[in-house]
mmCIF file with all atom_site columns, N, CA and C in Angstrom:
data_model
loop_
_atom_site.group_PDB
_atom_site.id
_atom_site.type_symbol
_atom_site.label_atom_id
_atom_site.label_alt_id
_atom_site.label_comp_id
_atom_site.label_asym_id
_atom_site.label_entity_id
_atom_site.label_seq_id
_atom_site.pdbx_PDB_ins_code
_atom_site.Cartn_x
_atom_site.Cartn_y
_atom_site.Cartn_z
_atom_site.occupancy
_atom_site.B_iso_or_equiv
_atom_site.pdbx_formal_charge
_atom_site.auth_seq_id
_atom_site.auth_comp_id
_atom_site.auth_asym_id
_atom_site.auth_atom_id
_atom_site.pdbx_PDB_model_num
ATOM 1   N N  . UNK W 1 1  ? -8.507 -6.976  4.993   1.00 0.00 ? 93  UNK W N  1
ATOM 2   C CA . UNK W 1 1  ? -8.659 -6.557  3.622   1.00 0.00 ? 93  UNK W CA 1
ATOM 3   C C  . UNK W 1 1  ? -7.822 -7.483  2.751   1.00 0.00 ? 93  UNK W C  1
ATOM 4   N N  . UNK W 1 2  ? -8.434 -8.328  1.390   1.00 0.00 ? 94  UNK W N  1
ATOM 5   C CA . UNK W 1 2  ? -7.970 -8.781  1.068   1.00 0.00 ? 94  UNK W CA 1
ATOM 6   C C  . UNK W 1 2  ? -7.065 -7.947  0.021   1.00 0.00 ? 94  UNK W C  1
ATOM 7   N N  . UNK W 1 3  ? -5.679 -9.012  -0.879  1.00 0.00 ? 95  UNK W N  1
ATOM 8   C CA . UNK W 1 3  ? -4.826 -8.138  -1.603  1.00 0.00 ? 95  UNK W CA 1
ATOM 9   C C  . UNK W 1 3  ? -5.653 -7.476  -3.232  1.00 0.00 ? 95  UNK W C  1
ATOM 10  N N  . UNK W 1 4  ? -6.608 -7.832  -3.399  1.00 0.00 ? 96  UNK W N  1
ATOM 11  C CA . UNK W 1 4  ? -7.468 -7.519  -4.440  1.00 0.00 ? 96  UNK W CA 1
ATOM 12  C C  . UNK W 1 4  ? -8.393 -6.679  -3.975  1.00 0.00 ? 96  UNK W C  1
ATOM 13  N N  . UNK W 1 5  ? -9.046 -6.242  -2.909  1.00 0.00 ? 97  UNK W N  1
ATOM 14  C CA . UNK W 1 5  ? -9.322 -5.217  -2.666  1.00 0.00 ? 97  UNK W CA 1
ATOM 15  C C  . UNK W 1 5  ? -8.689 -3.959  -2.466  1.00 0.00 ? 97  UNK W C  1
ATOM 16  N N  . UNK W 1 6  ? -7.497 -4.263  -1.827  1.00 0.00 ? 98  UNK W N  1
ATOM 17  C CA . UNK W 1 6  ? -6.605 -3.033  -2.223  1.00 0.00 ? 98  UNK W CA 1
ATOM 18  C C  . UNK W 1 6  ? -6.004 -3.143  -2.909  1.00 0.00 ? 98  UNK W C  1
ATOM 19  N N  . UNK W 1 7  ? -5.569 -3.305  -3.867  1.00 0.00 ? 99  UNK W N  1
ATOM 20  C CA . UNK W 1 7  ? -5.365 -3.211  -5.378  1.00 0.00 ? 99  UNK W CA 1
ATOM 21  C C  . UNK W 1 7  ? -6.912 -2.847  -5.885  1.00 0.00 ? 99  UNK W C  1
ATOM 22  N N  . UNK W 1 8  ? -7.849 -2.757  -5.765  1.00 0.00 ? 100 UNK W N  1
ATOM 23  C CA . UNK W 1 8  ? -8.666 -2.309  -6.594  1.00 0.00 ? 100 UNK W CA 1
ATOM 24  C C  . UNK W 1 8  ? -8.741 -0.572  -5.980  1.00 0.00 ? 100 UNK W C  1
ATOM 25  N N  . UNK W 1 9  ? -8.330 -0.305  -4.332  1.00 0.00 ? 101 UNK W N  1
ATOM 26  C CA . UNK W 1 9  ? -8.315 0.985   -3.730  1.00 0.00 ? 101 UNK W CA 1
ATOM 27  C C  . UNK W 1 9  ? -7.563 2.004   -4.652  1.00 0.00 ? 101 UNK W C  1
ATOM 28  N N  . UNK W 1 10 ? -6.463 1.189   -4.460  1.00 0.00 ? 102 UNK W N  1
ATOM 29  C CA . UNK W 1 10 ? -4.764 1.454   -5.590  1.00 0.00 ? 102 UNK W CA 1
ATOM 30  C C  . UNK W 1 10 ? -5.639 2.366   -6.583  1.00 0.00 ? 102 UNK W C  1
ATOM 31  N N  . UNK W 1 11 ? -6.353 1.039   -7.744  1.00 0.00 ? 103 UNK W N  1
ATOM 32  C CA . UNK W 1 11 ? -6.521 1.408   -8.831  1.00 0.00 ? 103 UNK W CA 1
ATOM 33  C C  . UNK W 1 11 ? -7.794 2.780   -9.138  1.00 0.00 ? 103 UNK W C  1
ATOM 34  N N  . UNK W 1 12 ? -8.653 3.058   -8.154  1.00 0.00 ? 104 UNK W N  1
ATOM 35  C CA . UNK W 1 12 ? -9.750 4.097   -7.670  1.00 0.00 ? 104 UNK W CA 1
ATOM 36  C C  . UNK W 1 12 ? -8.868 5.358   -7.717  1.00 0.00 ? 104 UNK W C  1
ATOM 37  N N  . UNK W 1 13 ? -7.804 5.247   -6.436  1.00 0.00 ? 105 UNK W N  1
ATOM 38  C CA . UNK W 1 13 ? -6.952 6.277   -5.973  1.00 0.00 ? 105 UNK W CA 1
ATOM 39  C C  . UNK W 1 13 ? -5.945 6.853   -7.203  1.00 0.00 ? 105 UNK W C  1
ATOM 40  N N  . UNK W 1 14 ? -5.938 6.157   -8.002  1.00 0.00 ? 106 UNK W N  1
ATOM 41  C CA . UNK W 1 14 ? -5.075 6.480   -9.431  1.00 0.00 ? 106 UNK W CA 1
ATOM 42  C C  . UNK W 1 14 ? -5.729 7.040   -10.153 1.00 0.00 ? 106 UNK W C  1
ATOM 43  N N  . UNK W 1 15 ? -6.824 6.191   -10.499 1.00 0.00 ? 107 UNK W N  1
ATOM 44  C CA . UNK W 1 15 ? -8.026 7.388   -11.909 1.00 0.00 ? 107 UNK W CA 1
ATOM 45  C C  . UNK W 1 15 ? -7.940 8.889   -11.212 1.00 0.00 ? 107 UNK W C  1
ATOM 46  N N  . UNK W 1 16 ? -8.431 9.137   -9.513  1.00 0.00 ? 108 UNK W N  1
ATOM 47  C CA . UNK W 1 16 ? -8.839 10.281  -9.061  1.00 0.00 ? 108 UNK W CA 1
ATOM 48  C C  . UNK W 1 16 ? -7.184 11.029  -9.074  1.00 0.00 ? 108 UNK W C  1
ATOM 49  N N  . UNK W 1 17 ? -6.185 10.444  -9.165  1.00 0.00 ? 109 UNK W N  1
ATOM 50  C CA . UNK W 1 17 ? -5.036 11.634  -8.665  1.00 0.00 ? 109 UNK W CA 1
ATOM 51  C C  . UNK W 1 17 ? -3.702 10.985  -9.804  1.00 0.00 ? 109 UNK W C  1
ATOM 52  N N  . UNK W 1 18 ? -3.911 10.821  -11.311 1.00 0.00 ? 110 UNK W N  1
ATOM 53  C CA . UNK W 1 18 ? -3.254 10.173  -12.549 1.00 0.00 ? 110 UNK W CA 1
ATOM 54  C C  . UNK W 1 18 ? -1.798 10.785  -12.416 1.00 0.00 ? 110 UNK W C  1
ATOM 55  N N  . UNK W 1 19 ? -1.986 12.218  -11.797 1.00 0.00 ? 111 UNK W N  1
ATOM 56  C CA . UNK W 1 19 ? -0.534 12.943  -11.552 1.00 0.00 ? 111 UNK W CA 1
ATOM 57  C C  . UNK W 1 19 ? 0.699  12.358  -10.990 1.00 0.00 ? 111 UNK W C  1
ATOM 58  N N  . UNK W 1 20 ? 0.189  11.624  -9.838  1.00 0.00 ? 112 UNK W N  1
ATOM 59  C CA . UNK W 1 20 ? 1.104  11.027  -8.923  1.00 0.00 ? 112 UNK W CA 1
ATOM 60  C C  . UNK W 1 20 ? 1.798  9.761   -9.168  1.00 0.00 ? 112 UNK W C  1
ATOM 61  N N  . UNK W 1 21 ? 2.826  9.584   -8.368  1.00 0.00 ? 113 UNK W N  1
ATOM 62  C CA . UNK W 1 21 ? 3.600  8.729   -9.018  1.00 0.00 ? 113 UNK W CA 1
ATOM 63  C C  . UNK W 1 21 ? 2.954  7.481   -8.060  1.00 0.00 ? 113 UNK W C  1
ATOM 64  N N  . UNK W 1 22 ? 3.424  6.219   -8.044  1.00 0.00 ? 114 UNK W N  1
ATOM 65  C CA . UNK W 1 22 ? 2.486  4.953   -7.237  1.00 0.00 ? 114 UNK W CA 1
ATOM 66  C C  . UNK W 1 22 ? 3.275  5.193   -5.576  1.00 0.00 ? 114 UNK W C  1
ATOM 67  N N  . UNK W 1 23 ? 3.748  5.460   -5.668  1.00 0.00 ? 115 UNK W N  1
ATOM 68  C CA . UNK W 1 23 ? 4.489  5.606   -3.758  1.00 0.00 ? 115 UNK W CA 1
ATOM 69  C C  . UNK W 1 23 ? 3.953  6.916   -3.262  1.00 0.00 ? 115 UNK W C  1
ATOM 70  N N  . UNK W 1 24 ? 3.626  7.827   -4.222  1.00 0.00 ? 116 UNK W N  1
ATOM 71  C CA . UNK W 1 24 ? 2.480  8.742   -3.253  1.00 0.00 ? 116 UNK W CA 1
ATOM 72  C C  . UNK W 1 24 ? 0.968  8.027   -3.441  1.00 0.00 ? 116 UNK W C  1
ATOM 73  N N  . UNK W 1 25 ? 0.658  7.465   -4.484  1.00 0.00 ? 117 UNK W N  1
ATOM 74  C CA . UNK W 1 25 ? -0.778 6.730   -4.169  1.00 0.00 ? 117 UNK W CA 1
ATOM 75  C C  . UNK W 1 25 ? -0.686 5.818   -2.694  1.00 0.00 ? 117 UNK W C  1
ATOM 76  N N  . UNK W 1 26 ? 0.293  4.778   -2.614  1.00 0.00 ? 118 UNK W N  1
ATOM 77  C CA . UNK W 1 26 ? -0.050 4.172   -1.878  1.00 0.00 ? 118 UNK W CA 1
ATOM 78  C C  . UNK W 1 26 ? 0.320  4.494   -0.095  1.00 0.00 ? 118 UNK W C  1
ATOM 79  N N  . UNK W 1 27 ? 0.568  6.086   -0.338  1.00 0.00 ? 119 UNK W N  1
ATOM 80  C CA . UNK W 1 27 ? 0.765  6.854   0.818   1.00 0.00 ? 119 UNK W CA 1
ATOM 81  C C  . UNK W 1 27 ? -0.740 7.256   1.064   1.00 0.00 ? 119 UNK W C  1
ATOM 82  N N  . UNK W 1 28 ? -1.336 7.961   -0.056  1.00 0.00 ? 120 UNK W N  1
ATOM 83  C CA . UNK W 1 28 ? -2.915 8.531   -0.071  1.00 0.00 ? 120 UNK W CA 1
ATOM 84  C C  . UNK W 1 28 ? -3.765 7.273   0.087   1.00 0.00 ? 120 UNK W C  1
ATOM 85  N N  . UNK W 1 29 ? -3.658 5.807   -0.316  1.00 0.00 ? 121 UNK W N  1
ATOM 86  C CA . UNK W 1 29 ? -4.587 5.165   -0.204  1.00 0.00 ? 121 UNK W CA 1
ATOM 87  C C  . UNK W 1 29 ? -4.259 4.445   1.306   1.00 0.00 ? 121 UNK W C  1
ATOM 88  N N  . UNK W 1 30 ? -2.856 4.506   2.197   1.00 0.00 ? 122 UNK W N  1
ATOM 89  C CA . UNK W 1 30 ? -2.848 4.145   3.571   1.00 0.00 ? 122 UNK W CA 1
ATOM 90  C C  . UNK W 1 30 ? -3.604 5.119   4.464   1.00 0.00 ? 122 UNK W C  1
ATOM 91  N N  . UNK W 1 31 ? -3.655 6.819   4.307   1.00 0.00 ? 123 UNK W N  1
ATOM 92  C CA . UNK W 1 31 ? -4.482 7.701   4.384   1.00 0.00 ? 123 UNK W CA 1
ATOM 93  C C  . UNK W 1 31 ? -5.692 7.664   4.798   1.00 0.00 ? 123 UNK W C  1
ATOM 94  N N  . UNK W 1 32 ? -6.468 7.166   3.059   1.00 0.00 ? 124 UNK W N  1
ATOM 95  C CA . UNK W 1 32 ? -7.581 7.295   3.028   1.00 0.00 ? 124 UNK W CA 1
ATOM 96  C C  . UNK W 1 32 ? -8.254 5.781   4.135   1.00 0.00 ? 124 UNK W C  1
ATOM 97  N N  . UNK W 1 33 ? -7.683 4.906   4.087   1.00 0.00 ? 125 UNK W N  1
ATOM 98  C CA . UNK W 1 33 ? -7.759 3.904   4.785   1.00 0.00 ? 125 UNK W CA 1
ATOM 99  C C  . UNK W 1 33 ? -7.795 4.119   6.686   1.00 0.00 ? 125 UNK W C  1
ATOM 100 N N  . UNK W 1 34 ? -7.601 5.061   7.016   1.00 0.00 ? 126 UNK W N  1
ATOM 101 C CA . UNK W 1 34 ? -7.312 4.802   8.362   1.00 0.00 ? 126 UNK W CA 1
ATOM 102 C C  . UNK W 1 34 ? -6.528 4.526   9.174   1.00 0.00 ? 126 UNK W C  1
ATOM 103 N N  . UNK W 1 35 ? -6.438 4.312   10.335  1.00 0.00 ? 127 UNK W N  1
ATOM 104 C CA . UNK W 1 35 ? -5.228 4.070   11.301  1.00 0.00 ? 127 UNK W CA 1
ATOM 105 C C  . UNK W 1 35 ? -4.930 2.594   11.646  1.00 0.00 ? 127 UNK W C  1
ATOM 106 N N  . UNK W 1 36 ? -6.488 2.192   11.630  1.00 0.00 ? 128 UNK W N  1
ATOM 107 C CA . UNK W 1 36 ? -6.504 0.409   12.064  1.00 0.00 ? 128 UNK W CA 1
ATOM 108 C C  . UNK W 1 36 ? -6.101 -0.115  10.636  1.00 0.00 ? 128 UNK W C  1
ATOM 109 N N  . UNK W 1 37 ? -6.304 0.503   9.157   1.00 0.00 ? 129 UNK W N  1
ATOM 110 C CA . UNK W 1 37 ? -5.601 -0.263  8.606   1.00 0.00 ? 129 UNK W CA 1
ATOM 111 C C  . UNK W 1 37 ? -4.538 -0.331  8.292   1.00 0.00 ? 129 UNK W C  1
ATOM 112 N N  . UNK W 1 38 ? -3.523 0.964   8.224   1.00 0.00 ? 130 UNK W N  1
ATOM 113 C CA . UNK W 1 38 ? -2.568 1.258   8.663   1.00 0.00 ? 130 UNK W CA 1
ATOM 114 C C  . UNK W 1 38 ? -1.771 0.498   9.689   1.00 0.00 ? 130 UNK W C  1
ATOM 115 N N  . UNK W 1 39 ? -2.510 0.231   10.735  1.00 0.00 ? 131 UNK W N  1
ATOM 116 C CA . UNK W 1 39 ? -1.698 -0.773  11.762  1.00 0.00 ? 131 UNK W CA 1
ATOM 117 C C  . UNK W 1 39 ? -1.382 -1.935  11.208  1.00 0.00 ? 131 UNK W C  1
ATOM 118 N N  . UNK W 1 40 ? -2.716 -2.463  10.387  1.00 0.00 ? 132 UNK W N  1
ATOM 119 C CA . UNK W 1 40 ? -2.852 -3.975  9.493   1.00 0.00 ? 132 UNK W CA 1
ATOM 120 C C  . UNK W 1 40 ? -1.609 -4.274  8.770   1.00 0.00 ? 132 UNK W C  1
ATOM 121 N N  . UNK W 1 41 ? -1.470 -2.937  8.161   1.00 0.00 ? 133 UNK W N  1
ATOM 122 C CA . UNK W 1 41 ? -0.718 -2.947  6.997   1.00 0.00 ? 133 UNK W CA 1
ATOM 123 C C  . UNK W 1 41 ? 1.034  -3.190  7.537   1.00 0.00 ? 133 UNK W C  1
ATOM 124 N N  . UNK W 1 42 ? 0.728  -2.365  8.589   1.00 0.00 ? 134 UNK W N  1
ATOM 125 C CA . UNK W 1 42 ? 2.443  -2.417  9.063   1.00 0.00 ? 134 UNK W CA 1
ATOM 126 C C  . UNK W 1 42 ? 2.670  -3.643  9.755   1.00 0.00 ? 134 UNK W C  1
ATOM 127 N N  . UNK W 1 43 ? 1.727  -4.293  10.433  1.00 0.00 ? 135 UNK W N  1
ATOM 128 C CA . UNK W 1 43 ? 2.032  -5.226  10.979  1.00 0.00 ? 135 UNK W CA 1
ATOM 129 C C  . UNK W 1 43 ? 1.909  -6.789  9.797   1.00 0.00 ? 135 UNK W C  1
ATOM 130 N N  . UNK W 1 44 ? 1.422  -6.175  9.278   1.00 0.00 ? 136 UNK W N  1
ATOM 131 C CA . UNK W 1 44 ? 1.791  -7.821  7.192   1.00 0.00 ? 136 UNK W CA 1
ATOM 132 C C  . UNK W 1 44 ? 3.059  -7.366  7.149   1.00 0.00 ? 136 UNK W C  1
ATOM 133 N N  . UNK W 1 45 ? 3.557  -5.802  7.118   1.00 0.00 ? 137 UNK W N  1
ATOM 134 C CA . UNK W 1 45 ? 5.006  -5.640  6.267   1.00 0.00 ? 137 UNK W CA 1
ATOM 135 C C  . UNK W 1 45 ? 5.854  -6.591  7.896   1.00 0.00 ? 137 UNK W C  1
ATOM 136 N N  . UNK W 1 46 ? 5.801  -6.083  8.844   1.00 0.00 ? 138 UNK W N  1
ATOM 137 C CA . UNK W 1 46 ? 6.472  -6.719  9.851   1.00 0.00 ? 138 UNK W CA 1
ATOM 138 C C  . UNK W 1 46 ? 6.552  -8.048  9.409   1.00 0.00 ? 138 UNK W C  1
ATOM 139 N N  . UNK W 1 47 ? 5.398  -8.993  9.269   1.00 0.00 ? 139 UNK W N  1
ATOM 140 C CA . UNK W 1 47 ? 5.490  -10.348 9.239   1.00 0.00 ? 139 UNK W CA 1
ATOM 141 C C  . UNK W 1 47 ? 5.948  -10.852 7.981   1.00 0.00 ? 139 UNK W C  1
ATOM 142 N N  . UNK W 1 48 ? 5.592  -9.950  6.906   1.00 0.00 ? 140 UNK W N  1
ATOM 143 C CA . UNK W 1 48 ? 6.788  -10.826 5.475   1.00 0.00 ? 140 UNK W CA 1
ATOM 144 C C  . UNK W 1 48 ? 8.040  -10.141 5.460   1.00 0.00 ? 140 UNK W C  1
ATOM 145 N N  . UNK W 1 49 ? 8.175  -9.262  6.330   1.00 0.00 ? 141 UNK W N  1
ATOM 146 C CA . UNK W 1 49 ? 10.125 -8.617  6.457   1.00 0.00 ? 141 UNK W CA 1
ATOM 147 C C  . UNK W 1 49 ? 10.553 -9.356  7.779   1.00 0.00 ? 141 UNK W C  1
ATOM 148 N N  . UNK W 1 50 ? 10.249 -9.710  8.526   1.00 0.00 ? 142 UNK W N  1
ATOM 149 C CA . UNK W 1 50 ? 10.806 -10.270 9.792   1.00 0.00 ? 142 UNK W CA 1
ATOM 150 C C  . UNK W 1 50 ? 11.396 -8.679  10.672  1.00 0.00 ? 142 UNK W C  1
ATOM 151 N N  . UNK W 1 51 ? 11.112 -7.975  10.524  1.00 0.00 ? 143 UNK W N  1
ATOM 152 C CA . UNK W 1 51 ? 11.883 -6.771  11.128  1.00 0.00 ? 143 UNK W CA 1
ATOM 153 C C  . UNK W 1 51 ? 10.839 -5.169  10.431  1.00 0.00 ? 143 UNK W C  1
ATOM 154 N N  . UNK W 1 52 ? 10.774 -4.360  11.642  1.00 0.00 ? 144 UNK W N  1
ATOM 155 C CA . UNK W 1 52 ? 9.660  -3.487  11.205  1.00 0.00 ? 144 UNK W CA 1
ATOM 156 C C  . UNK W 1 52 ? 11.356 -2.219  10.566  1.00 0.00 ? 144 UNK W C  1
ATOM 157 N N  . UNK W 1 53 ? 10.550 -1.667  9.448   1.00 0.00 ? 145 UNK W N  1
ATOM 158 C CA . UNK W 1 53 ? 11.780 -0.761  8.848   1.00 0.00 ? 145 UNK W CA 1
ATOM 159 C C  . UNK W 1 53 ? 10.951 0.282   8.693   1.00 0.00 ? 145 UNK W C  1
ATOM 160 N N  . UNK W 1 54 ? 11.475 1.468   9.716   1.00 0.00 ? 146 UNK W N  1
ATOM 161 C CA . UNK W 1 54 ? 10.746 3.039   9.541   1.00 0.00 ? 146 UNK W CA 1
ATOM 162 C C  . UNK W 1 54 ? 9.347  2.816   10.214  1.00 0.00 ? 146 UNK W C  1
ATOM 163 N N  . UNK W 1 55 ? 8.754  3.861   10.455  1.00 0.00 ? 147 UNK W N  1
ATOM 164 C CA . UNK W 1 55 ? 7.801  4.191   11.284  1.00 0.00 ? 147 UNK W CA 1
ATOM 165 C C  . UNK W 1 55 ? 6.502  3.599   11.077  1.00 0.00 ? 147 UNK W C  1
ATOM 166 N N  . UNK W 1 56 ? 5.539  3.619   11.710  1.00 0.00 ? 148 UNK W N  1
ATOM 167 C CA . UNK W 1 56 ? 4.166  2.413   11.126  1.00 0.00 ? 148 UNK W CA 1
ATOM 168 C C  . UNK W 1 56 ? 3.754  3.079   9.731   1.00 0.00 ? 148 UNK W C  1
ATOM 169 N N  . UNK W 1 57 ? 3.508  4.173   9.557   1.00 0.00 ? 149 UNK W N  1
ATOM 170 C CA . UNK W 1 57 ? 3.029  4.926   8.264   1.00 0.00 ? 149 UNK W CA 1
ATOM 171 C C  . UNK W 1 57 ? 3.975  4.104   6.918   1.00 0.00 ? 149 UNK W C  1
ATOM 172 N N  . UNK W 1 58 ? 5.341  4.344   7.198   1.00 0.00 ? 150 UNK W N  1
ATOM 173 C CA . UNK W 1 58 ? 6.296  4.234   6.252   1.00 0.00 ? 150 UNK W CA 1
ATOM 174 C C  . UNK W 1 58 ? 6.014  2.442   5.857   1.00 0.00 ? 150 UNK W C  1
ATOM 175 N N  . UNK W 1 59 ? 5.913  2.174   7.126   1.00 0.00 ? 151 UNK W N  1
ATOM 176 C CA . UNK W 1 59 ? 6.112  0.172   6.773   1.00 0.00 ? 151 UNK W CA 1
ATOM 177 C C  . UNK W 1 59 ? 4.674  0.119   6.322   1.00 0.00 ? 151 UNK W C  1
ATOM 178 N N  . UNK W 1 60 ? 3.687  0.317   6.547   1.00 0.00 ? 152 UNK W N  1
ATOM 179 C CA . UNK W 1 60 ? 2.304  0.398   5.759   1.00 0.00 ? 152 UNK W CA 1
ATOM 180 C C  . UNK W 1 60 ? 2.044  0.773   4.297   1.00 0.00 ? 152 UNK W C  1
ATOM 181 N N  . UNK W 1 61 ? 2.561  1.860   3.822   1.00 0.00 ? 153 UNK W N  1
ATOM 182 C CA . UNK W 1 61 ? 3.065  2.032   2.561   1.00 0.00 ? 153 UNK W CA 1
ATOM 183 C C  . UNK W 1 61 ? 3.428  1.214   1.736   1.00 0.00 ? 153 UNK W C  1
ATOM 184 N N  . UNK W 1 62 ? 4.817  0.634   2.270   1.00 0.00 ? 154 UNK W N  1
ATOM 185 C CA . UNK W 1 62 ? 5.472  -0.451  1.928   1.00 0.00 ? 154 UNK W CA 1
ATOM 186 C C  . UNK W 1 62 ? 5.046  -1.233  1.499   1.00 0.00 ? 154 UNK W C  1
ATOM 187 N N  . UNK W 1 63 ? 4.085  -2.030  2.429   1.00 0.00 ? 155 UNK W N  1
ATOM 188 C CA . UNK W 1 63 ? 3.420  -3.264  2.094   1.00 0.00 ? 155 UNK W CA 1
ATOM 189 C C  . UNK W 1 63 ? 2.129  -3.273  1.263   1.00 0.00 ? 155 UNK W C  1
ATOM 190 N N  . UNK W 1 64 ? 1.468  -1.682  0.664   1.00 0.00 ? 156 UNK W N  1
ATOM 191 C CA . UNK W 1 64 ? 0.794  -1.485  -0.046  1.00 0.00 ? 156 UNK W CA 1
ATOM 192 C C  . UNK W 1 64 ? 1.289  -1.452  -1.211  1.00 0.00 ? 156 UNK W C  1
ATOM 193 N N  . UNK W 1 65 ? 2.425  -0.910  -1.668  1.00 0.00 ? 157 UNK W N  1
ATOM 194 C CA . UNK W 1 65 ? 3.771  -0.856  -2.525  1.00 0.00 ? 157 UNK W CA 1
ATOM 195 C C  . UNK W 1 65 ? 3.880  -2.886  -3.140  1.00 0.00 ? 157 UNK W C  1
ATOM 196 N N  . UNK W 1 66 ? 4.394  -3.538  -2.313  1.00 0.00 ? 158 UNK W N  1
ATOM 197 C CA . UNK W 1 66 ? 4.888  -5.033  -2.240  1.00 0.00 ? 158 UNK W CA 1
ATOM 198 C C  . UNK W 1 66 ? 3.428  -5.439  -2.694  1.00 0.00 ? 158 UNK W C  1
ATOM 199 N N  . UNK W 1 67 ? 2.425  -5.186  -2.492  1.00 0.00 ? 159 UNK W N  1
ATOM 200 C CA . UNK W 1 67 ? 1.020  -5.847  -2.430  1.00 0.00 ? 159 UNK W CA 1
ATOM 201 C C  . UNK W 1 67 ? 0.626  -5.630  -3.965  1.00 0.00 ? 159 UNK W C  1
ATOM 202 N N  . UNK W 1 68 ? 0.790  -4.077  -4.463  1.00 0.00 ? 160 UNK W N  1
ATOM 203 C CA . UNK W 1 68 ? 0.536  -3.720  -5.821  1.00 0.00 ? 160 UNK W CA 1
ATOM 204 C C  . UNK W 1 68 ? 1.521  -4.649  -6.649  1.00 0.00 ? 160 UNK W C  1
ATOM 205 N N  . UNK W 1 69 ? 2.469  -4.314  -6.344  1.00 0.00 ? 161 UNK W N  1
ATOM 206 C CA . UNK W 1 69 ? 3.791  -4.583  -7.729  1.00 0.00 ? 161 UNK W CA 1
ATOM 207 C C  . UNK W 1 69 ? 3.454  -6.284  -7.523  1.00 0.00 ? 161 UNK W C  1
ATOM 208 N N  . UNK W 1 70 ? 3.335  -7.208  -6.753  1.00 0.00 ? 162 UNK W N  1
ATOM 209 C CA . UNK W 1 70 ? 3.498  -8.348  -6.694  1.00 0.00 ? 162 UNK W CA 1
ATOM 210 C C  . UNK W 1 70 ? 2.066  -8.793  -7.659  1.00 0.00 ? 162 UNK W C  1
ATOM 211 N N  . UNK W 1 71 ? 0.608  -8.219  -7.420  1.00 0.00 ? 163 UNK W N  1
ATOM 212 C CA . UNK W 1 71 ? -0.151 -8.429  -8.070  1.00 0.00 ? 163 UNK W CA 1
ATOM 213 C C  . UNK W 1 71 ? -0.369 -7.867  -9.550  1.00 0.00 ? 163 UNK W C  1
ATOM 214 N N  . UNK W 1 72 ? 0.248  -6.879  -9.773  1.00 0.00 ? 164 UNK W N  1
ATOM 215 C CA . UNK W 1 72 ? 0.927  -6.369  -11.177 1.00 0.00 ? 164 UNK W CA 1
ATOM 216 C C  . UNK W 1 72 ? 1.585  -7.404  -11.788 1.00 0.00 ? 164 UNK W C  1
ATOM 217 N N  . UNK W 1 73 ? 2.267  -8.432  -11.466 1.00 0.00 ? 165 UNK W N  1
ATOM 218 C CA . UNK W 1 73 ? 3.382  -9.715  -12.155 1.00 0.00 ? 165 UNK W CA 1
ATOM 219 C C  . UNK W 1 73 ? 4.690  -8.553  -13.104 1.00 0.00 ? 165 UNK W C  1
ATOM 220 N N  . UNK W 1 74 ? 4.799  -9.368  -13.452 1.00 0.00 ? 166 UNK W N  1
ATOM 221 C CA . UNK W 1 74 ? 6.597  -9.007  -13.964 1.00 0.00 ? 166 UNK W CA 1
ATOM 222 C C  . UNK W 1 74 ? 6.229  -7.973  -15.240 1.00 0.00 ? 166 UNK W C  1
ATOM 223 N N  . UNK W 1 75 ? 7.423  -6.748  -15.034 1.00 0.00 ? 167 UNK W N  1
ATOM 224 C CA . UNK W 1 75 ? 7.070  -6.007  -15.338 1.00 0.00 ? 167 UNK W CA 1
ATOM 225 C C  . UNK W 1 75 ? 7.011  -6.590  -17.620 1.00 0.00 ? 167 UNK W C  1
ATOM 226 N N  . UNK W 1 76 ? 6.723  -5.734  -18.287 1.00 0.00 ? 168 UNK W N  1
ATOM 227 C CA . UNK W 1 76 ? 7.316  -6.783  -20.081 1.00 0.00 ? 168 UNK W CA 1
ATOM 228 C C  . UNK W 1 76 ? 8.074  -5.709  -20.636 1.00 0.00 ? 168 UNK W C  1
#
């Protein structure tokens, strides 16, 4: 999955649930995603952290988290 496709998941998973803050979206959109991408995901955070931090769910998050904010650019 490229980083513009999920960022566009991100941005789906936000219209449907506006309540939530972005670290429960990108908990619901590792979720809605599955286990294999979930694995994907933890194993990118592994390879741009050099070291896996917290459980596959948690490091998957993460790197959905790092994936948004980085394609967001600086905050103004």
């Amino acid at each position: 999955m490229t980083d513009e496709e999920l960022l566009v998941e991100v941005a789906l998973a936000r219209l449907d649930h506006p309540e939530l803050d972005l670290e429960e979206i990108a908990a619901l959109v590792v979720r809605r995603l599955g286990t294999a991408r979930e694995l994907e995901f933890a194993a990118e955070n592994l390879n741009e952290r050099g070291e896996l931090r917290g459980a596959r769910f948690e490091s998957a998050v993460e790197h959905v988290l790092r994936v948004v904010l980085t394609l967001r650019g600086p905050a103004d």
